mmCIF file of C-alpha atoms in Angstrom:
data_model
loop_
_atom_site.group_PDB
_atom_site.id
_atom_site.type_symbol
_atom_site.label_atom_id
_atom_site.label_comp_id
_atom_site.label_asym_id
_atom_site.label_seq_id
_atom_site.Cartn_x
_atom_site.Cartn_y
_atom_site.Cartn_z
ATOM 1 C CA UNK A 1162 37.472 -48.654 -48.109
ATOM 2 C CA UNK A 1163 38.645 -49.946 -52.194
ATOM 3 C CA UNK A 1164 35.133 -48.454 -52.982
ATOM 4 C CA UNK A 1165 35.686 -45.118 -52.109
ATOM 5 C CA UNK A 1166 39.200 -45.492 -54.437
ATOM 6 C CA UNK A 1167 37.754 -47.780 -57.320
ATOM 7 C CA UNK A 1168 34.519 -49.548 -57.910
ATOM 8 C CA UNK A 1169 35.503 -53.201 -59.495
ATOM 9 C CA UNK A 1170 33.441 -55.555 -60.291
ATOM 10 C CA UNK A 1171 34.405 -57.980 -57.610
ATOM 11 C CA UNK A 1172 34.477 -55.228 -54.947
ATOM 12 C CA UNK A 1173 30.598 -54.126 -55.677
ATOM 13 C CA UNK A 1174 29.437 -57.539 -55.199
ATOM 14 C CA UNK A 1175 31.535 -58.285 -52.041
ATOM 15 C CA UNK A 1176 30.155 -55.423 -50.626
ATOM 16 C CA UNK A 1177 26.481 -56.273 -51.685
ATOM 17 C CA UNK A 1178 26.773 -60.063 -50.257
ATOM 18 C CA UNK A 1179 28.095 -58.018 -47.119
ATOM 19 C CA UNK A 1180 25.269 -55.295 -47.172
ATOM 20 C CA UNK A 1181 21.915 -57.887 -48.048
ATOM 21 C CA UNK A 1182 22.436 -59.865 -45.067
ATOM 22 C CA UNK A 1183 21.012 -57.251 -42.548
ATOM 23 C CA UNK A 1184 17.770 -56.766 -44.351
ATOM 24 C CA UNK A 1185 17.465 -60.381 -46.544
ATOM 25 C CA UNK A 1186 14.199 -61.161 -45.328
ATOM 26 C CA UNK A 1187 12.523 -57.590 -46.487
ATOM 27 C CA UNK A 1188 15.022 -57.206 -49.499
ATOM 28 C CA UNK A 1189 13.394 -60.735 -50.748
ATOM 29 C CA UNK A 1190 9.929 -59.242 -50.188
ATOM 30 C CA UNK A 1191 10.917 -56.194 -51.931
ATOM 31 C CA UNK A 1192 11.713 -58.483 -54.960
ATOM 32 C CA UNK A 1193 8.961 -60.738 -54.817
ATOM 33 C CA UNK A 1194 6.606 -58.377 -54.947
ATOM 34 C CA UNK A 1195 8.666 -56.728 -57.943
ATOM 35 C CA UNK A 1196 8.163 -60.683 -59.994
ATOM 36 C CA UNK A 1197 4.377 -60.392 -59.151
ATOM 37 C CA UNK A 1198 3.822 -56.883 -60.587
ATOM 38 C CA UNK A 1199 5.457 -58.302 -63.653
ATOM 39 C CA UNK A 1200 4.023 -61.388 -63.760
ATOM 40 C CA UNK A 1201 0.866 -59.743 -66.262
ATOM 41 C CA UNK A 1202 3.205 -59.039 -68.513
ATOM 42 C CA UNK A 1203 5.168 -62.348 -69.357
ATOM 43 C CA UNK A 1204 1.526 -64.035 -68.913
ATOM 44 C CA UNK A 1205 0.746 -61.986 -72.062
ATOM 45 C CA UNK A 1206 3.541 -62.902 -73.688
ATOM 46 C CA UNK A 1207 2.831 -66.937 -73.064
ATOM 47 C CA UNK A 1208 -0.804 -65.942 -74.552
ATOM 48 C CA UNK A 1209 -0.016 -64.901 -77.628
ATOM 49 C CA UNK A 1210 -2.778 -65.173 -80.719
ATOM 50 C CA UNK A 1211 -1.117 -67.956 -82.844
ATOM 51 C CA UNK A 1212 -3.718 -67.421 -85.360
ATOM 52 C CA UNK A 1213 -3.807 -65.012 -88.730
ATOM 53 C CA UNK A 1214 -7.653 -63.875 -87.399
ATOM 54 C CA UNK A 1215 -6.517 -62.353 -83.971
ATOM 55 C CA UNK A 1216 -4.026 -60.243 -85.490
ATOM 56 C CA UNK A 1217 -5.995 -57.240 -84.105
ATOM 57 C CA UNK A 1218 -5.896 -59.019 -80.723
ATOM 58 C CA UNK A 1219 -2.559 -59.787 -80.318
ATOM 59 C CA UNK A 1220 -1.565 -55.959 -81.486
ATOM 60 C CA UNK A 1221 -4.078 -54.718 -78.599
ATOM 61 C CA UNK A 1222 -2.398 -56.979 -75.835
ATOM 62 C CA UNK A 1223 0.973 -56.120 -76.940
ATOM 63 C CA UNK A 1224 -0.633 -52.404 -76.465
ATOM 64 C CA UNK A 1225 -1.565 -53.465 -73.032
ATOM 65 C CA UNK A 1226 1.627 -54.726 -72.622
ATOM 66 C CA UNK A 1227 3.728 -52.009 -73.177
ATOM 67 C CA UNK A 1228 1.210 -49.350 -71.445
ATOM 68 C CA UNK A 1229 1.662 -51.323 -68.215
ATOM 69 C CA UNK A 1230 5.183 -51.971 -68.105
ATOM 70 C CA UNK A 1231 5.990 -48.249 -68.662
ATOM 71 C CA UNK A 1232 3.253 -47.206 -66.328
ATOM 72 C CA UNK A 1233 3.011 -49.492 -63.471
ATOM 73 C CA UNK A 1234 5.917 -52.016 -63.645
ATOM 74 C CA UNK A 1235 9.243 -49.916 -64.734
ATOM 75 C CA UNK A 1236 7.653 -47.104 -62.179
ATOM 76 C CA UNK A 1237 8.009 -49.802 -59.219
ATOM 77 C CA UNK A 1238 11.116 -50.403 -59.991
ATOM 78 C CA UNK A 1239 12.101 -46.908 -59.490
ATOM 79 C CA UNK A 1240 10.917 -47.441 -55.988
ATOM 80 C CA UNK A 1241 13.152 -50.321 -55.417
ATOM 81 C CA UNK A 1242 15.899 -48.349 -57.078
ATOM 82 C CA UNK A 1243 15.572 -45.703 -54.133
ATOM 83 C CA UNK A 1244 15.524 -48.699 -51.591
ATOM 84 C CA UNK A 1245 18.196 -50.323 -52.906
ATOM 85 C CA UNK A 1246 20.691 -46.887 -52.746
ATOM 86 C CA UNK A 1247 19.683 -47.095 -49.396
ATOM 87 C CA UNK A 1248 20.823 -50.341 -48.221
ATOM 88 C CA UNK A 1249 24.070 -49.427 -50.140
ATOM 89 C CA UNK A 1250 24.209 -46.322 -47.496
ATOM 90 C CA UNK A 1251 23.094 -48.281 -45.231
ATOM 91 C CA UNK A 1252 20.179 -46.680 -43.901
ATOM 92 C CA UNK A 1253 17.058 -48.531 -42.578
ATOM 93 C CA UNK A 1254 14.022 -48.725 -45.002
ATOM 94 C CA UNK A 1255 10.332 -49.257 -44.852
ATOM 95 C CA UNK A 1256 8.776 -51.390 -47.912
ATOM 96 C CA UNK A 1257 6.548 -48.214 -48.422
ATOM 97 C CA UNK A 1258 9.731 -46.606 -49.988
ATOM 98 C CA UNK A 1259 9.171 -48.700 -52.999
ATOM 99 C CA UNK A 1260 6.196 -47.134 -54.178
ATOM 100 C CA UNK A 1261 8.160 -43.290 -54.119
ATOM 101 C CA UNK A 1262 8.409 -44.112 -57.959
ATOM 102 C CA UNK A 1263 5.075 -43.036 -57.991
ATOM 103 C CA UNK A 1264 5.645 -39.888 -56.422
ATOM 104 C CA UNK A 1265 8.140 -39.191 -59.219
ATOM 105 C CA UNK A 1266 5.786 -40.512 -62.138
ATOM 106 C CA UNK A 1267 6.187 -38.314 -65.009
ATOM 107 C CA UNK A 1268 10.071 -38.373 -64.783
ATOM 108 C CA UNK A 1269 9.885 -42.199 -64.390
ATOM 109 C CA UNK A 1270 7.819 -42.864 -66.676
ATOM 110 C CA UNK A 1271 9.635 -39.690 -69.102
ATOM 111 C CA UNK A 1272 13.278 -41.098 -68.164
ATOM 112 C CA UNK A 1273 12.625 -44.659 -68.991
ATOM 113 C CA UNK A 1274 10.764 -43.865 -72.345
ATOM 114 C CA UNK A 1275 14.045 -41.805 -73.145
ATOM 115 C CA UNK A 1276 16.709 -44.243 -72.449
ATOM 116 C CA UNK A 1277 14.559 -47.337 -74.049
ATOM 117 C CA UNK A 1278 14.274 -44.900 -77.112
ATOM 118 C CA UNK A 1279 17.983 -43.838 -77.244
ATOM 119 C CA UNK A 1280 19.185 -47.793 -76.117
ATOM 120 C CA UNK A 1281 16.944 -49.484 -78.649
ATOM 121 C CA UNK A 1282 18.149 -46.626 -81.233
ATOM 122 C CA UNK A 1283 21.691 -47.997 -80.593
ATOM 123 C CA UNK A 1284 20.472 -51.729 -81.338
ATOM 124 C CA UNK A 1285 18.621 -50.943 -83.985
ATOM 125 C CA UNK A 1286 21.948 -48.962 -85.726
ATOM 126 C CA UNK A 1287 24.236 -51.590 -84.655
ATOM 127 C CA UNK A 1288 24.342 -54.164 -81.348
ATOM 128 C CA UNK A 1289 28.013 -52.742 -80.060
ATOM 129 C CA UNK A 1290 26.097 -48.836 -79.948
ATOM 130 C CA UNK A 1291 23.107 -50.033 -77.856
ATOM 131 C CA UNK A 1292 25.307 -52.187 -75.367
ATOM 132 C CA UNK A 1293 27.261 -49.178 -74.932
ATOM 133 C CA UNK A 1294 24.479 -46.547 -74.331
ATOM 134 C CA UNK A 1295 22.751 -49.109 -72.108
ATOM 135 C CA UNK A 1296 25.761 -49.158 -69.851
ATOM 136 C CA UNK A 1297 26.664 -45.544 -69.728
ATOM 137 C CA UNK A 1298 22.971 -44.659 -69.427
ATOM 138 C CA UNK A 1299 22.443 -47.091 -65.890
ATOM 139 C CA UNK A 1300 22.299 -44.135 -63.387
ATOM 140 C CA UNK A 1301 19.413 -42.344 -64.918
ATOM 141 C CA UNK A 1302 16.779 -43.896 -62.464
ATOM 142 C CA UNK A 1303 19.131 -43.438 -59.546
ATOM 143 C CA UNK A 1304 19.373 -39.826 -60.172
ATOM 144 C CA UNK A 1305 15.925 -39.154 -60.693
ATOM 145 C CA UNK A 1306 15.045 -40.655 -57.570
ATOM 146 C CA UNK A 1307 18.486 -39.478 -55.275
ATOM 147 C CA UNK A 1308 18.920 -36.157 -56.879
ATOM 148 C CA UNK A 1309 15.687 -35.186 -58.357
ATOM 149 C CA UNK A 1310 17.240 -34.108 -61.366
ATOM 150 C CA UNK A 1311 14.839 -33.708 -64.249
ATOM 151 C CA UNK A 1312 15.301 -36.447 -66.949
ATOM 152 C CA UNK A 1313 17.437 -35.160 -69.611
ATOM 153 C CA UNK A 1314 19.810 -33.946 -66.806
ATOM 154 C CA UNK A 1315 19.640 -37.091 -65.222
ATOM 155 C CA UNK A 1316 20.523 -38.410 -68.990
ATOM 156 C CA UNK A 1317 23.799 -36.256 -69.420
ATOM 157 C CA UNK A 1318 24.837 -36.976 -65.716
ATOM 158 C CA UNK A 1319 24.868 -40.485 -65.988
ATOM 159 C CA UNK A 1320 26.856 -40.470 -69.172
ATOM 160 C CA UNK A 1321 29.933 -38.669 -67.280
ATOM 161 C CA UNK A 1322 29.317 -40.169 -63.911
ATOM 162 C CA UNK A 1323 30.136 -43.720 -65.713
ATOM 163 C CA UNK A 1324 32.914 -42.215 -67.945
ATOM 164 C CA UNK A 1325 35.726 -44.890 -67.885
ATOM 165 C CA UNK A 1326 33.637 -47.218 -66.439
ATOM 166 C CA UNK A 1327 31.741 -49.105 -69.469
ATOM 167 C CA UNK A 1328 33.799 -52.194 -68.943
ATOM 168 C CA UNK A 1329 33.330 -52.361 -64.998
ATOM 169 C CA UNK A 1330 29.042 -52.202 -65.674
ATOM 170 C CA UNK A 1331 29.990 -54.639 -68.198
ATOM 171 C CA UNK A 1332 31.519 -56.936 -66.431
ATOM 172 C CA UNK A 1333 28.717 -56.873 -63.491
ATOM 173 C CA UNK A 1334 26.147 -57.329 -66.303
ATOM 174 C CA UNK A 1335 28.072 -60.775 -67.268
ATOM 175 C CA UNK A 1336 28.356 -61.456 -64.054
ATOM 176 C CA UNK A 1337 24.329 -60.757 -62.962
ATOM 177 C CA UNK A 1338 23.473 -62.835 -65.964
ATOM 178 C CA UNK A 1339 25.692 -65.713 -64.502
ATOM 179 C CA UNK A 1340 24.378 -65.190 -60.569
ATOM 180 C CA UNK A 1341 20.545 -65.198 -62.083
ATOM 181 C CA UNK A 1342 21.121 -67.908 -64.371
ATOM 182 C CA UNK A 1343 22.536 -69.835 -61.265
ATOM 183 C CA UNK A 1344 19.513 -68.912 -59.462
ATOM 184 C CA UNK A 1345 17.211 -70.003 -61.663
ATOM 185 C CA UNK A 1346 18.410 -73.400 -61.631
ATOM 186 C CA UNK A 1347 18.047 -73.133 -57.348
ATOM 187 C CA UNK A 1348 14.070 -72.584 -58.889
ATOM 188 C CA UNK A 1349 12.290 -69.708 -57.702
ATOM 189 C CA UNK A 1350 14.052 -68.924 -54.164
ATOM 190 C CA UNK A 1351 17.242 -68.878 -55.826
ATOM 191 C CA UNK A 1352 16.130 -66.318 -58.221
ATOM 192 C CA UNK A 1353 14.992 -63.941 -55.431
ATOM 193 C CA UNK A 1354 17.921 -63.984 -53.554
ATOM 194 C CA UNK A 1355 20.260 -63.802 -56.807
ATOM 195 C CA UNK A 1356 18.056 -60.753 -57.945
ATOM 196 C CA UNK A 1357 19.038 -58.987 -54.568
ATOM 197 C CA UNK A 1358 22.444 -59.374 -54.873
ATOM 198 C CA UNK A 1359 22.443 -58.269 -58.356
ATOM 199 C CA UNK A 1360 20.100 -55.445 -57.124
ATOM 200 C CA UNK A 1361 22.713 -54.137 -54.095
ATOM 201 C CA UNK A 1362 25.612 -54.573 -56.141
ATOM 202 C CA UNK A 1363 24.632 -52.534 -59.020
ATOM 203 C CA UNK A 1364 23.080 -49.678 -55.676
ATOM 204 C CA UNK A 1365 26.727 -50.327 -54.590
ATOM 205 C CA UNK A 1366 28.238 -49.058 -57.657
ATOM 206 C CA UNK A 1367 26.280 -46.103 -57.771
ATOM 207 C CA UNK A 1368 27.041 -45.005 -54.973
ATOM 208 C CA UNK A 1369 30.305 -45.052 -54.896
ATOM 209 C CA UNK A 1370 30.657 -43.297 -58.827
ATOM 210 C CA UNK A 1371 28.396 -40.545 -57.055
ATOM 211 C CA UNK A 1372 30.784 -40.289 -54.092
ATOM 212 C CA UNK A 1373 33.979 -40.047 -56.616
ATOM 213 C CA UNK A 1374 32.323 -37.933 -60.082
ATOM 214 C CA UNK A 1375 28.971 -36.528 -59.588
ATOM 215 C CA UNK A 1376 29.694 -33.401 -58.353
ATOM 216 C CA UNK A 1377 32.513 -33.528 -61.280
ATOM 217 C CA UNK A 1378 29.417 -34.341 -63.707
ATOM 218 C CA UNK A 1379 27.573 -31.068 -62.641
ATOM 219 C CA UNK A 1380 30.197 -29.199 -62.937
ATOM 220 C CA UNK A 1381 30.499 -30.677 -66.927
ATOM 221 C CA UNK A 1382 26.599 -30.307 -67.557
ATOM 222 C CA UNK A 1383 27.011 -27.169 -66.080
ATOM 223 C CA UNK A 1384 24.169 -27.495 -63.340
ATOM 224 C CA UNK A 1385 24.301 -27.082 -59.649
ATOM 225 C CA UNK A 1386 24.634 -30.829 -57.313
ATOM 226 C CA UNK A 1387 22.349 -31.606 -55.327
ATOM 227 C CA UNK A 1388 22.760 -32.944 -52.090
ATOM 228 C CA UNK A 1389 21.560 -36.793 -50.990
ATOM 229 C CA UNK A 1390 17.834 -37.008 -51.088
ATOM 230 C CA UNK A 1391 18.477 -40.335 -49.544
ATOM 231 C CA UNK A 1392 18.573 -39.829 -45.884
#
């Protein structure tokens, strides 16, 4: 199988398209129910205070904001995360799984603090730095919810599990941007299903890089591998 040998660009989302057809109907759920837990979020962003007097305001929601994406939103997504390597697998799912995230909250919520600091560190220094952390950093979530690894750990692995691949992630990122920007014009059923293919691929990848370098990457870090916590 090519991903076993290489994971390309075009090969991940082959497979994906392949993979999403046995479980559309709860993948779509799955995602759905990801928009809606968002949805507070980019409702406080329409409602912004446009006047000098709600300064305070505005600063409290964007408070809000942030709290609840880091806390409730990005910690969801984990869950999906740990679906998602599972349809890769493919091994049958309940929707429960998504909410595992929670199960794993302070390394969610510890991990994604860590690579938005690091990633918007690199943006802030230059925009070529922050690209490239954000692509080499992509496996953090799926080893804190595969392997368990703790977060900095989780950090280090995913820097030498996507050694030599920053232009493959790259290249899917393009490509996702082009699939969701397609989907959005299909209105909001063509964003769902676009999101899940962008979703699988991406599980796709992973999977195979763990197949091919993670035991590699312990060895590097110098910490024991752990087996598949994805059964």
């Amino acid at each position: 199988m090519i991903l076993k040998v290489y994971p390309t660009v075009s090969a991940c989302f082959e497979e994906a398209f392949s993979l999403m057809k046995k479980y559309f109907w709860m993948l779509i759920l799955i995602i759905f129910v990801g928009v809606a837990i968002e949805t507070p979020m980019w409702l406080m962003q329409q409602n912004k205070p446009s006047v000098e007097e709600l300064k305070v305001s505005f600063s409290f929601l964007e408070f809000i904001q942030v709290v609840y994406y880091f806390t409730i939103a990005s910690i969801y997504s984990y869950g999906v995360i740990h679906v998602f390597t599972k349809v890769a697998r493919k091994k049958d799912f309940v929707f429960e799984e998504t909410l595992l995230g929670f199960k794993t909250y302070s390394r969610a919520i510890l991990s994604r603090l860590l690579v938005v600091f690091v990633v918007g560190l690199g943006f802030i220094l230059l925009l070529i730095p922050g690209v490239f952390l954000a692509c080499r950093l992509i496996f953090v979530p799926y080893l804190i919810m595969d392997k368990k690894h703790k977060v900095v750990e989780s950090l280090k692995l995913s820097f030498y599990m996507t050694r030599g691949y920053f232009w493959t992630i790259f290249g899917m990122a393009i490509l996702s941007f082009i699939i969701i920007m397609f989907g959005i014009v299909l209105l909001g059923v063509g964003v769902l299903i676009s999101l899940v293919l962008v979703n699988t691929a991406f599980a796709v990848f992973y999977n195979a890089a763990e197949d091919l370098h993670y035991a590699d990457a312990c060895k590097e870090v110098g910490i024991l591998p752990e087996e598949k916590n994805i059964a």
